[in-house]
Short mmCIF file of C-alpha atoms and ligand atoms in Angstrom, two decimals:
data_model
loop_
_atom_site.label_atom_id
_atom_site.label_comp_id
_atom_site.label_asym_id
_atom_site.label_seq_id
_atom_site.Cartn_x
_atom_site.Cartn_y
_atom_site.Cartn_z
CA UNK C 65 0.00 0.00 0.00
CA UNK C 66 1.56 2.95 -0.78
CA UNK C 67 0.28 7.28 -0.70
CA UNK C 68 -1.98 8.62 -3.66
CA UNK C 69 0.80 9.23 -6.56
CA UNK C 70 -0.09 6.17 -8.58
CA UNK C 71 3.49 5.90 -10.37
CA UNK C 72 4.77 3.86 -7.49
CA UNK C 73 1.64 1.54 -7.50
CA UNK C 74 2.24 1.02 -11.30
CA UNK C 75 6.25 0.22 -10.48
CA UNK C 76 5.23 -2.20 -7.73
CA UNK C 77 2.33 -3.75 -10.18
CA UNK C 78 5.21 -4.10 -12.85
CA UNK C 79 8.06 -5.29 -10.64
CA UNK C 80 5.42 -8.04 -9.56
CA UNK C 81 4.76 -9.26 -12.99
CA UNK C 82 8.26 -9.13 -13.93
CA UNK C 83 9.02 -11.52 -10.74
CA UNK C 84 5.98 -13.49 -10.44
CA UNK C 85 4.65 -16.28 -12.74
CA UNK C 86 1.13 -15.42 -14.16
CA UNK C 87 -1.00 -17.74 -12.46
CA UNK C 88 0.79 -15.84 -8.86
CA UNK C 89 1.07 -12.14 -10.14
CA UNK C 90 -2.54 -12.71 -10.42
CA UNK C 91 -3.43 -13.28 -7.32
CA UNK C 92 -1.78 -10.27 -5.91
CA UNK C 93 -3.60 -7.17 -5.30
CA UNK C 94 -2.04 -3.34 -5.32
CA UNK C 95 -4.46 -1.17 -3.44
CA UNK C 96 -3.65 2.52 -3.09
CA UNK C 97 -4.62 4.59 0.11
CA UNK C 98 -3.35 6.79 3.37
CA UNK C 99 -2.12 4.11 5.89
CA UNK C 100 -3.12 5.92 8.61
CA UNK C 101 -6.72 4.89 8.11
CA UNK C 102 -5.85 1.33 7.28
CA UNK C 103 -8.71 -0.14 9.49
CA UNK C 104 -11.12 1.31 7.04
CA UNK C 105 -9.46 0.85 4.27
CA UNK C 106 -9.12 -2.92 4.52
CA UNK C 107 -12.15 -3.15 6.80
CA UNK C 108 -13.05 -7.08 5.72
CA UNK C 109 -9.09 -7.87 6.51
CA UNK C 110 -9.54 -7.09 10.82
CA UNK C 111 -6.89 -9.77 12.94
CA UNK C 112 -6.60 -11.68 9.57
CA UNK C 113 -3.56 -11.13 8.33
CA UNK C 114 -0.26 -13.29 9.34
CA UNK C 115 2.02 -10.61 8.38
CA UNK C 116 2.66 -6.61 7.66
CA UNK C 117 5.96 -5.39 6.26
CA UNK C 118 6.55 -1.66 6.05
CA UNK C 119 9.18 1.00 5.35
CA UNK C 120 7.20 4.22 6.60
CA UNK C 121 9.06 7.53 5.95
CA UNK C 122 12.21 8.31 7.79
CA UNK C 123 11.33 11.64 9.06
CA UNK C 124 14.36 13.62 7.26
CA UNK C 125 14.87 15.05 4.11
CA UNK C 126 14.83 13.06 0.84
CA UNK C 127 14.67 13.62 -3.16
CA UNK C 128 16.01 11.73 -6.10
CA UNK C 129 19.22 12.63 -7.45
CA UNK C 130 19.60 14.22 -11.01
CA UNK C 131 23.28 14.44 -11.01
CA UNK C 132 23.69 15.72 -14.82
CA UNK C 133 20.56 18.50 -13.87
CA UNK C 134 22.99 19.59 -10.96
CA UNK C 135 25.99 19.87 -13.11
CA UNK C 136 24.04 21.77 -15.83
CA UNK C 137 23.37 24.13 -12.43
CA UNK C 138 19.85 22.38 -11.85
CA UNK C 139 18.54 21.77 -8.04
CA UNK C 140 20.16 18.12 -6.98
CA UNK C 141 16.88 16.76 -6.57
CA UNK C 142 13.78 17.36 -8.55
CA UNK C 143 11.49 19.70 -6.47
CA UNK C 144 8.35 16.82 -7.35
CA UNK C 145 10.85 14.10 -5.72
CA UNK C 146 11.33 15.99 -2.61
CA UNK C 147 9.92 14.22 0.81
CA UNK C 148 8.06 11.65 -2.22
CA UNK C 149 5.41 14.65 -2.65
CA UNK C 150 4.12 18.28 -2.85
CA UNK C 151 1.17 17.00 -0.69
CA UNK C 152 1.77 18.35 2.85
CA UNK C 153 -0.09 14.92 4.17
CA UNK C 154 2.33 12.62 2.84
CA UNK C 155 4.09 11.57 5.99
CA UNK C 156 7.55 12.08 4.14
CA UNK C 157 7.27 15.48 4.91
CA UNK C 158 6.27 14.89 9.00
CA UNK C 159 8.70 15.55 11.43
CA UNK C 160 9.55 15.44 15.36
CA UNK C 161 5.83 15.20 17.14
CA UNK C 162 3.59 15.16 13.32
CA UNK C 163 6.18 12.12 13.03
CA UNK C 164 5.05 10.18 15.85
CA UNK C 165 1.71 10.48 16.04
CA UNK C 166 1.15 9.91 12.00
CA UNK C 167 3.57 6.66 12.42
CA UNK C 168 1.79 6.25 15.67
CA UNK C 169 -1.98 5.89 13.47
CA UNK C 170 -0.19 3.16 11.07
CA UNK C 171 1.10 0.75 13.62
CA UNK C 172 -2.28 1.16 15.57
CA UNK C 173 -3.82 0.08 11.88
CA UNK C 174 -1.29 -2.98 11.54
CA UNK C 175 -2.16 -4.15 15.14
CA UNK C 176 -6.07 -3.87 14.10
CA UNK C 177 -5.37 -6.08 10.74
CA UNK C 178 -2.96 -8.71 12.42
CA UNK C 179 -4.19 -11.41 13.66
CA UNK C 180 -2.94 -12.45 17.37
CA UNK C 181 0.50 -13.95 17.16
CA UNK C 182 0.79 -11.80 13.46
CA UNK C 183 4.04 -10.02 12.64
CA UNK C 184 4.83 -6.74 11.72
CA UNK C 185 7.96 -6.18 10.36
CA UNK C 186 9.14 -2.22 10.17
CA UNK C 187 12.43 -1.42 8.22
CA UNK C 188 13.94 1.77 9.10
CA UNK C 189 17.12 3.95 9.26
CA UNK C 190 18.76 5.92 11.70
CA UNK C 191 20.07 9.61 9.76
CA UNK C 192 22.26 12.07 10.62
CA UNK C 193 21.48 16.11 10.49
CA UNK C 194 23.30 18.97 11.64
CA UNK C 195 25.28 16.67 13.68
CA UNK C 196 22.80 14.49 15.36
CA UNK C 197 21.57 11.15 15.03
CA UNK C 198 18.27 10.91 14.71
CA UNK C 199 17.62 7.40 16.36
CA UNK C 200 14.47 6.14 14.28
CA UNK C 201 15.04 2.48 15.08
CA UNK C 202 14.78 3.24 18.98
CA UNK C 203 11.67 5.20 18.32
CA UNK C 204 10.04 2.39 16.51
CA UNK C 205 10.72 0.40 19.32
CA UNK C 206 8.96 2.88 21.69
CA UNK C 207 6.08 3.56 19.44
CA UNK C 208 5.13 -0.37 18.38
CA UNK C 209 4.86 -1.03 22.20
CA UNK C 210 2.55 1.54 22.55
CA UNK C 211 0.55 0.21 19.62
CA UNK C 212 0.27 -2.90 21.80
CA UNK C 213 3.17 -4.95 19.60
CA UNK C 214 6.06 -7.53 21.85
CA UNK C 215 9.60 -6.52 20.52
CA UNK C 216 10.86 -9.99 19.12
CA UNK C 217 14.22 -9.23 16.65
CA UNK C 218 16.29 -6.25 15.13
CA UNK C 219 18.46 -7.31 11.83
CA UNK C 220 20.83 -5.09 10.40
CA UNK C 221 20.87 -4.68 6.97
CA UNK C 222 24.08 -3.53 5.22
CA UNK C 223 24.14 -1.19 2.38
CA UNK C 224 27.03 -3.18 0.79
CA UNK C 225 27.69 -4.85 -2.57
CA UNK C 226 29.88 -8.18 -2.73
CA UNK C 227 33.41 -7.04 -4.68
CA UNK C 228 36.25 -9.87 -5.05
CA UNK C 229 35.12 -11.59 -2.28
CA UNK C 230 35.10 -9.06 0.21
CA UNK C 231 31.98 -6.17 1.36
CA UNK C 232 32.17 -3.04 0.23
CA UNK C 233 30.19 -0.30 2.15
CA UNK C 234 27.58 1.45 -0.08
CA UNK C 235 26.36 4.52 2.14
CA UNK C 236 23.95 6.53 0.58
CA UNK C 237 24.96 9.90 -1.03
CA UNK C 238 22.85 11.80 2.10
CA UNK C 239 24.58 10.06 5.12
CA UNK C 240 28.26 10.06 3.29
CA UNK C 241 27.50 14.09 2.91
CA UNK C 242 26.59 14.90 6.53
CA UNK C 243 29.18 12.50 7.75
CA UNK C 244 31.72 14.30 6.17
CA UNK C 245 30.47 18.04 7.28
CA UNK C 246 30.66 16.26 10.50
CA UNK C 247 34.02 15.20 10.72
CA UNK C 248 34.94 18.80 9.21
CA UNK C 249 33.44 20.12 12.07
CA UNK C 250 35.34 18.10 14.58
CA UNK C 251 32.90 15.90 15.57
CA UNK C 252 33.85 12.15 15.42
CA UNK C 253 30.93 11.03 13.28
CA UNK C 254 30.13 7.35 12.44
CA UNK C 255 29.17 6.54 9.02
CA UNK C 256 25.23 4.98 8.91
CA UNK C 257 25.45 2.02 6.35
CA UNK C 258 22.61 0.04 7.52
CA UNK C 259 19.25 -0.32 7.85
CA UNK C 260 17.49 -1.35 11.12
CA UNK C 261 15.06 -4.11 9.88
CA UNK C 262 12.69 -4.66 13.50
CA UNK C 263 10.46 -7.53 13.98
CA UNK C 264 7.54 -7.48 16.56
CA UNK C 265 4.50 -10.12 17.33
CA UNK C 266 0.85 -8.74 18.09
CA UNK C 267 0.98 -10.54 21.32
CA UNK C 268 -1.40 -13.47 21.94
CA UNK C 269 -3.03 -12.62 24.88
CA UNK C 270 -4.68 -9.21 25.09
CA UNK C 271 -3.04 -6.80 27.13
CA UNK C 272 0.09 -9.06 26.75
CA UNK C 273 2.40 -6.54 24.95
CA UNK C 274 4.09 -3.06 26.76
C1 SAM F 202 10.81 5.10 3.26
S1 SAM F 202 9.73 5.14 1.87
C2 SAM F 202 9.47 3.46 1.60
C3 SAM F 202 9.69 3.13 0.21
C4 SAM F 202 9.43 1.65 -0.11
N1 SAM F 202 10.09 0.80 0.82
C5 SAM F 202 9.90 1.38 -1.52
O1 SAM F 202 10.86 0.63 -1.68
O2 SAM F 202 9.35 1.96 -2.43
C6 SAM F 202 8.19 5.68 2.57
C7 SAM F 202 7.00 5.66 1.59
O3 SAM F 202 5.80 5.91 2.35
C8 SAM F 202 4.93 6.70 1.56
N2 SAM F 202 3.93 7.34 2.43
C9 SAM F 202 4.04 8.50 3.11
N3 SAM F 202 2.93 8.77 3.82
C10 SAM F 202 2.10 7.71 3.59
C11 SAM F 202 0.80 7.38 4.05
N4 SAM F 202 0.13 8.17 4.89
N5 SAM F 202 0.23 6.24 3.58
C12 SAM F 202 0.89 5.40 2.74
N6 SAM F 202 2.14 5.65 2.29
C13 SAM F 202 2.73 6.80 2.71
C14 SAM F 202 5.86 7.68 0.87
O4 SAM F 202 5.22 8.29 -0.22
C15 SAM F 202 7.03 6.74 0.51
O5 SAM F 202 6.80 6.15 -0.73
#
């Protein structure tokens, strides 16, 4: 499920066909809406589902990179691929408090769909602005409990391609860029080349979870 711009449901409709065979592409269903009001929108799905798997917004600034725009003195990033919309509900653009509660209405929707025992699976990453960490995969943690959701797993996920053997770290552009103002400033910086991949059970007894 994905927000309103329908490009993204067409790539994930066509990256399904491409990987499925026919007989399972057709089985699977892309539905468009706001995941904030996923109790209504999948109404006939309440504690059914074994298992939810989501990448909400990290709560920083994002954009797709047009590097031959920027060197013809274009922005970096298209202004249309900036925070994945113009639309100031898109939760891309949320941050701080607007972050937490809107991420805060989407787990409470994925605890009303799973069934008891269900998992939710939440992949996130932890950015770095002005300096700071922003520690998103300790907030998950805090805001699944309060949806009701038992902490069971957190997998790390390196951004790394396989070279001669060996890993090679493949940090994105954004966290390689504020690592190095960082450092410039003096301040011994980590490099983020991960993603925090958190897996939680709706518990089976009600009331069970933190
Ligand atoms: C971190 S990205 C995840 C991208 C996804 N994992 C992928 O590979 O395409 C967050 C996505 O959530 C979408 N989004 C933001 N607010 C939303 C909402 N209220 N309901 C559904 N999707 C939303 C954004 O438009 C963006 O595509």
């Amino acid at each position: 499920m994905g927000w309103s711009s329908t490009p993204w449901a067409e790539l994930a409709r066509a990256k399904l066909d491409h990987a499925l065979p026919a007989d399972q592409a057709r089985l699977v269903e892309v539905q468009v809406g706001d995941a904030r009001r996923l109790p209504e929108l999948l109404a006939d799905l309440s504690a059914q589902v074994d298992l939810v798997v989501t990448s909400p917004p990290y709560a920083c600034d994002t954009g797709m990179i047009d590097k031959p725009a920027w060197q013809a003195g274009q922005p970096l990033c298209p202004k249309d691929t900036l925070n994945y919309s113009r639309d100031p509900a898109n939760l891309g653009r949320a941050r701080g408090e607007g972050w937490r509660a809107g991420i805060g209405e989407v787990l409470a929707g994925c605890a009303h769909l799973l069934r008891p025992g269900g998992l939710l699976v939440t992949v996130t990453k932890n950015t770095r602005r002005d300096g700071r960490l922003n520690d998103l995969a300790a907030a998950t943690v805090q805001l699944t409990g309060q949806a009701g959701f038992e902490y069971l797993q957190h997998l790390v996920a390196l951004h790394a391609a396989i070279r001669d053997g060996g890993l090679v770290a493949r940090p994105s552009f954004w966290q390689l860029t504020q690592t190095r103002k960082a450092r410039a400033r003096g301040e011994p910086a980590h490099l983020v080349v991960h993603e925090d991949v958190l897996v939680f059970t709706k518990p089976l007894r009600v009331g069970a979870g933190a």
